[in-house]
Amino acid sequence: MKRRDMINCALCDNAPCDEACPYKLNPGEKLREIWLGGEHHAVSFLPETDACAACDALCEKACVRPGLVPIKGLITRLRNEVKPVITKEQLADESILQTDICGIPLENPFLLSSSVVGSNYDMCARAFEAGWAGVSFKTICNFDIHEASPRYSAITGGSSSIIGFKNIEQLSDHSVVENMKIFKELKRDYPNKFLMASIMGRDDEEWESLARLCEENGADAIELNFSCPNMMEGGLGSDIGQNPVFVERFTRAACRGVTIPVLAKLTPNVASMNEAAEAAKRGGA
Ligand SMILES: Cc1cc2nc3c(=O)[nH]c(=O)nc-3n(C[C@H](O)[C@H](O)[C@H](O)COP(=O)(O)O)c2cc1C
Ligand code: SF4
């Protein structure tokens, strides 16, 4: 690509084309990257789908130099002509990182753990574009979650003085319907990224139906949250992980609902995790 094509963009402050792009491709940022010599970097943040193909080039209409920058054409060339070449080179270097989880291919072994960093579309999309191979999405449940704010509590020492703070965040406070919409959008836009659904039920029926719903909406695997130590209500999260009988029972219930792999996330707050791990395997994990 020729640098002179984006000479107008080099010093564009708060580029309106970035705001205007409905697919959040940040075209102005990418064009400036190329100007500064970072074609490689600009390419690495392009999504896998060709969003520009059906777009009315709202970026060009918003540009402060109307008609001078063929933004849509440049971004399309970046994706269709530059990206394939660079991707091949990168793959040659990075293929040693490829691995799999339960037979599902991963481009590298780096996944976001289920938590506050993977609780909506934008967070996951940004992580995928930065190179993460997948995410265990923030734990989904069928009951209302009321979080404290700020989400931490004090840990006191022997003399009641504060010696530290602990996270007390619970589960996703989005509804199941909202989370399923996010799953569909992530799978549509990032079909090759690994999407694991972390779930928590209160009884057999909830474990089974939540697992089924997640598979139907695009999850590649299910993670059973038998680990959260922060639940306000008893008998959930790490309470289950400490009881092998319940671990086996609820694992079996979740497995009934799906054909995809099921993983049990166990609490380490036990003398030995072996019993719970064996119970999860018996249940089908
Ligand atoms: C703020 C916060 C929220 C979390 N939420 C969840 C959750 O919803 N589900 C879950 O299985 N684990 C949750 N976790 C636990 C993380 O997934 C992870 O297992 C834990 O932080 C240990 O990894 P680390 O040592 O890298 O922090 C949460 C952790 C933090 C700090
Ligand atoms: S395309 Fe127009 S608005 Fe966008 S960065 Fe270039 S000059 Fe600025």
Coordinates of C-alpha atoms and ligand atoms in Angstrom, one line a residue:
M1 CA 0.0 0.0 0.0
K2 CA 1.2 3.5 -0.7
R3 CA 1.8 5.9 2.2
R4 CA 0.7 8.9 0.1
D5 CA -2.8 7.4 0.1
M6 CA -3.2 8.2 3.8
I7 CA -1.1 11.4 4.0
N8 CA -4.3 13.3 5.0
C9 CA -4.8 10.9 7.9
A10 CA -1.4 11.1 9.6
L11 CA -2.3 14.0 12.0
C12 CA -6.0 13.6 12.0
D13 CA -7.1 14.1 15.6
N14 CA -10.2 12.2 16.9
A15 CA -10.8 10.9 13.3
P16 CA -14.5 11.1 12.7
C17 CA -14.3 8.0 10.4
D18 CA -13.4 6.0 13.5
E19 CA -16.7 7.2 15.1
A20 CA -18.7 6.6 12.0
C21 CA -17.7 3.0 11.3
P22 CA -20.7 0.8 12.4
Y23 CA -18.4 -2.2 12.7
K24 CA -15.8 -0.4 14.9
L25 CA -13.0 -1.1 12.5
N26 CA -11.3 2.1 13.5
P27 CA -10.3 2.9 9.8
G28 CA -8.5 6.2 10.7
E29 CA -6.4 4.4 13.3
K30 CA -5.4 1.7 10.8
L31 CA -4.5 4.2 8.1
R32 CA -2.3 6.1 10.6
E33 CA -0.7 2.8 11.5
I34 CA 0.3 2.2 7.9
W35 CA 1.6 5.8 7.6
L36 CA 3.8 5.2 10.6
G37 CA 5.1 2.0 9.1
G38 CA 3.0 -0.5 10.9
E39 CA 1.1 -2.3 8.1
H40 CA 1.7 -5.5 10.1
H41 CA 0.1 -4.1 13.2
A42 CA -2.9 -2.6 11.3
V43 CA -3.6 -6.0 9.8
S44 CA -3.5 -7.8 13.0
F45 CA -6.5 -5.9 14.3
L46 CA -8.8 -6.6 11.4
P47 CA -11.7 -9.0 12.1
E48 CA -12.0 -12.2 10.1
T49 CA -15.3 -11.2 8.4
D50 CA -15.3 -8.7 5.5
A51 CA -17.5 -6.1 7.2
C52 CA -16.9 -3.5 4.5
A53 CA -18.3 -5.5 1.7
A54 CA -22.0 -4.6 2.4
C55 CA -21.2 -1.2 4.0
D56 CA -22.3 2.1 2.6
A57 CA -18.9 3.7 3.5
L58 CA -20.1 5.9 6.3
C59 CA -16.5 6.5 7.2
E60 CA -15.9 8.4 3.9
K61 CA -19.0 10.5 4.4
A62 CA -17.8 11.5 7.9
C63 CA -14.2 12.3 6.8
V64 CA -12.9 15.8 7.5
R65 CA -11.4 15.8 4.0
P66 CA -14.3 14.6 1.9
G67 CA -13.4 12.8 -1.3
L68 CA -9.6 12.8 -0.5
V69 CA -9.3 9.5 1.3
P70 CA -10.8 6.3 -0.3
I71 CA -11.1 4.8 3.1
K72 CA -13.3 1.8 2.2
G73 CA -11.1 0.8 -0.7
L74 CA -7.9 1.1 1.4
I75 CA -9.4 -1.0 4.3
T76 CA -10.7 -3.6 1.8
R77 CA -7.2 -3.8 0.2
L78 CA -5.6 -4.1 3.6
R79 CA -7.9 -7.0 4.4
N80 CA -8.0 -8.8 1.1
E81 CA -4.5 -8.2 -0.3
V82 CA -2.2 -7.4 2.6
K83 CA -3.7 -9.6 5.4
P84 CA -3.5 -13.0 3.6
V85 CA 0.3 -12.5 2.9
I86 CA 1.1 -11.3 6.3
T87 CA -1.0 -13.9 8.0
K88 CA 0.9 -16.7 6.2
E89 CA 4.2 -15.3 7.4
Q90 CA 2.9 -14.9 10.9
L91 CA 1.6 -18.5 10.9
A92 CA 5.0 -19.8 10.0
D93 CA 6.3 -18.2 13.1
E94 CA 3.4 -18.9 15.5
S95 CA 2.3 -22.3 14.4
I96 CA 4.3 -23.8 17.3
L97 CA 1.8 -22.3 19.6
Q98 CA -1.1 -24.2 18.1
T99 CA -2.7 -26.7 20.5
D100 CA -6.2 -28.1 21.3
I101 CA -8.6 -28.4 24.2
C102 CA -10.6 -31.6 24.2
G103 CA -9.9 -32.0 20.5
I104 CA -11.0 -28.4 19.6
P105 CA -8.2 -26.6 17.8
L106 CA -6.7 -23.5 19.5
E107 CA -4.4 -21.1 17.7
N108 CA -2.4 -20.7 21.0
P109 CA -2.9 -21.8 24.6
F110 CA -4.0 -18.4 25.8
L111 CA -7.7 -18.1 27.0
L112 CA -9.3 -15.5 29.2
S113 CA -10.6 -17.0 32.4
S114 CA -14.3 -16.6 33.2
S115 CA -14.4 -13.2 35.0
V116 CA -14.9 -9.5 34.7
V117 CA -12.6 -9.4 31.7
G118 CA -14.8 -11.5 29.5
S119 CA -18.3 -10.4 30.3
N120 CA -19.6 -8.7 27.2
Y121 CA -19.1 -8.6 23.4
D122 CA -16.6 -5.8 23.3
M123 CA -14.2 -7.2 25.8
C124 CA -14.1 -10.6 24.1
A125 CA -13.8 -9.1 20.6
R126 CA -10.9 -6.9 21.7
A127 CA -9.2 -9.8 23.3
F128 CA -9.6 -11.9 20.1
E129 CA -8.3 -9.2 17.9
A130 CA -5.3 -8.9 20.3
G131 CA -4.5 -12.6 19.7
W132 CA -6.2 -14.5 22.5
A133 CA -7.3 -17.9 21.2
G134 CA -10.6 -17.9 23.2
V135 CA -12.5 -17.1 26.3
S136 CA -14.3 -18.7 29.1
F137 CA -17.2 -16.3 29.2
K138 CA -18.3 -14.7 32.5
T139 CA -20.5 -17.3 34.4
I140 CA -24.1 -17.4 33.3
C141 CA -27.0 -18.2 35.6
N142 CA -30.7 -18.1 35.7
F143 CA -31.2 -16.0 38.9
D144 CA -30.8 -12.3 39.7
I145 CA -27.3 -11.1 40.7
H146 CA -26.9 -8.1 42.9
E147 CA -23.3 -7.0 43.1
A148 CA -21.7 -4.9 45.8
S149 CA -19.9 -1.8 44.6
P150 CA -17.0 -1.6 44.9
R151 CA -16.7 -5.4 44.5
Y152 CA -14.2 -6.1 47.3
S153 CA -14.2 -6.7 51.0
A154 CA -11.5 -6.4 53.6
I155 CA -9.5 -9.3 55.0
T156 CA -8.8 -8.6 58.7
G157 CA -5.8 -10.0 60.7
G158 CA -5.6 -11.2 64.3
S159 CA -6.0 -7.7 65.8
S160 CA -8.9 -6.8 63.4
S161 CA -6.7 -4.6 61.4
I162 CA -7.1 -4.8 57.6
I163 CA -4.3 -6.9 56.1
G164 CA -5.7 -7.1 52.5
F165 CA -8.7 -7.0 50.2
K166 CA -10.5 -9.8 48.4
N167 CA -12.7 -9.8 45.3
I168 CA -16.3 -10.5 46.0
E169 CA -17.8 -10.4 42.5
Q170 CA -20.4 -13.1 41.8
L171 CA -21.8 -14.0 38.3
S172 CA -22.9 -12.3 35.1
D173 CA -25.6 -9.7 35.8
H174 CA -26.8 -9.9 32.2
S175 CA -29.9 -12.0 31.6
V176 CA -29.5 -15.4 29.9
V177 CA -31.2 -14.0 26.8
E178 CA -28.7 -11.1 26.6
N179 CA -25.7 -13.5 27.0
M180 CA -27.0 -15.8 24.3
K181 CA -27.3 -12.9 22.0
I182 CA -23.6 -12.1 22.7
F183 CA -22.6 -15.7 22.1
K184 CA -24.3 -15.6 18.7
E185 CA -22.6 -12.4 17.7
L186 CA -19.2 -13.6 18.9
K187 CA -19.5 -16.8 16.9
R188 CA -20.7 -14.9 13.9
D189 CA -17.8 -12.5 13.9
Y190 CA -15.1 -14.8 15.3
P191 CA -16.0 -18.3 14.1
N192 CA -12.4 -19.6 14.7
K193 CA -12.1 -18.4 18.3
F194 CA -12.9 -20.8 21.2
L195 CA -16.0 -19.8 23.1
M196 CA -16.5 -21.7 26.4
A197 CA -19.7 -21.1 28.3
S198 CA -19.2 -21.0 32.1
I199 CA -22.5 -21.8 33.8
M200 CA -24.0 -22.2 37.3
G201 CA -27.3 -23.9 38.0
R202 CA -29.2 -24.4 41.2
D203 CA -30.7 -27.8 40.5
D204 CA -30.4 -30.6 37.9
E205 CA -32.9 -29.0 35.5
E206 CA -31.0 -25.6 35.5
W207 CA -27.6 -27.2 34.9
E208 CA -29.0 -29.2 32.0
S209 CA -31.1 -26.5 30.3
L210 CA -28.4 -23.8 30.7
A211 CA -25.8 -26.1 29.1
R212 CA -28.2 -27.0 26.3
L213 CA -29.0 -23.3 25.6
C214 CA -25.3 -22.4 25.5
E215 CA -24.5 -25.1 22.9
E216 CA -27.5 -24.1 20.8
N217 CA -26.2 -20.5 20.7
G218 CA -22.6 -21.3 19.7
A219 CA -20.6 -22.4 22.7
D220 CA -17.7 -24.8 21.8
A221 CA -17.5 -26.2 25.3
I222 CA -19.1 -25.9 28.8
E223 CA -17.4 -25.0 32.0
L224 CA -19.2 -25.9 35.2
N225 CA -18.6 -23.3 37.9
F226 CA -18.0 -25.4 41.0
S227 CA -15.5 -22.9 42.2
C228 CA -16.9 -19.5 43.0
P229 CA -16.3 -18.7 46.7
N230 CA -18.4 -15.5 46.6
M231 CA -22.0 -16.6 46.2
M232 CA -24.5 -14.9 48.6
E233 CA -26.7 -17.9 48.6
G234 CA -25.5 -21.2 50.1
G235 CA -25.2 -24.5 48.2
L236 CA -23.7 -22.9 45.1
G237 CA -20.2 -22.5 43.5
S238 CA -17.4 -23.7 45.8
D239 CA -20.0 -25.3 48.2
I240 CA -20.6 -27.8 45.3
G241 CA -16.9 -28.2 44.5
Q242 CA -16.3 -29.3 48.1
N243 CA -18.9 -32.1 47.8
P244 CA -18.0 -34.9 45.3
V245 CA -21.6 -36.2 45.4
F246 CA -23.0 -33.0 44.1
V247 CA -20.1 -32.5 41.6
E248 CA -20.9 -35.9 40.0
R249 CA -24.7 -35.3 40.0
F250 CA -24.6 -31.8 38.5
T251 CA -21.9 -32.7 36.0
R252 CA -24.1 -35.6 34.8
A253 CA -27.1 -33.2 34.6
A254 CA -25.1 -30.7 32.4
C255 CA -23.8 -33.5 30.2
R256 CA -27.3 -34.7 29.5
G257 CA -28.0 -31.3 27.8
V258 CA -25.1 -31.2 25.4
T259 CA -22.9 -33.0 22.8
I260 CA -19.9 -30.7 23.3
P261 CA -17.1 -31.2 25.9
V262 CA -17.9 -30.4 29.5
L263 CA -15.2 -29.2 31.9
A264 CA -15.5 -28.9 35.7
K265 CA -13.9 -25.9 37.3
L266 CA -13.2 -27.1 40.8
T267 CA -12.5 -25.1 44.0
P268 CA -9.0 -25.5 45.4
N269 CA -10.4 -24.9 48.9
V270 CA -10.3 -28.5 49.9
A271 CA -7.5 -30.7 51.4
S272 CA -7.3 -32.6 48.1
M273 CA -9.0 -32.0 44.8
N274 CA -8.7 -35.6 43.6
E275 CA -12.1 -36.8 44.9
A276 CA -14.0 -34.0 43.3
A277 CA -12.1 -34.4 40.0
E278 CA -12.8 -38.1 39.9
A279 CA -16.5 -37.4 40.7
A280 CA -16.6 -35.0 37.7
K281 CA -15.1 -37.6 35.4
R282 CA -17.7 -40.1 36.5
G283 CA -20.4 -37.6 35.8
G284 CA -19.1 -37.3 32.2
A285 CA -16.7 -34.3 32.3
Ligands
LIG1 C1 -13.3 -10.0 39.5 C2 -13.3 -11.5 39.3 C3 -14.4 -12.1 38.8 C4 -14.4 -13.5 38.6 N1 -15.6 -14.1 38.1 C5 -15.6 -15.4 37.8 C6 -16.7 -16.0 37.3 O1 -17.7 -15.4 37.0 N2 -16.7 -17.4 37.1 C7 -15.6 -18.1 37.4 O2 -15.6 -19.4 37.1 N3 -14.5 -17.6 37.9 C8 -14.4 -16.2 38.1 N4 -13.3 -15.6 38.6 C9 -12.1 -16.5 38.8 C10 -11.2 -16.4 37.6 O3 -11.8 -17.0 36.5 C11 -9.9 -17.2 37.9 O4 -10.1 -18.6 38.1 C12 -9.2 -16.7 39.2 O5 -9.1 -15.3 39.2 C13 -7.8 -17.3 39.3 O6 -6.9 -16.9 38.3 P1 -5.8 -15.7 38.5 O7 -4.9 -16.3 39.6 O8 -5.2 -15.6 37.2 O9 -6.6 -14.5 39.0 C14 -13.3 -14.3 38.8 C15 -12.1 -13.6 39.3 C16 -12.1 -12.3 39.5 C17 -10.9 -11.6 40.1
SF4_2 S1 -10.1 9.2 6.6 FE1 -10.5 11.3 6.8 S2 -11.3 11.5 8.9 FE2 -10.4 9.5 8.7 S3 -8.4 9.7 9.5 FE3 -8.2 10.0 7.3 S4 -8.5 12.2 7.0 FE4 -9.1 11.7 9.1

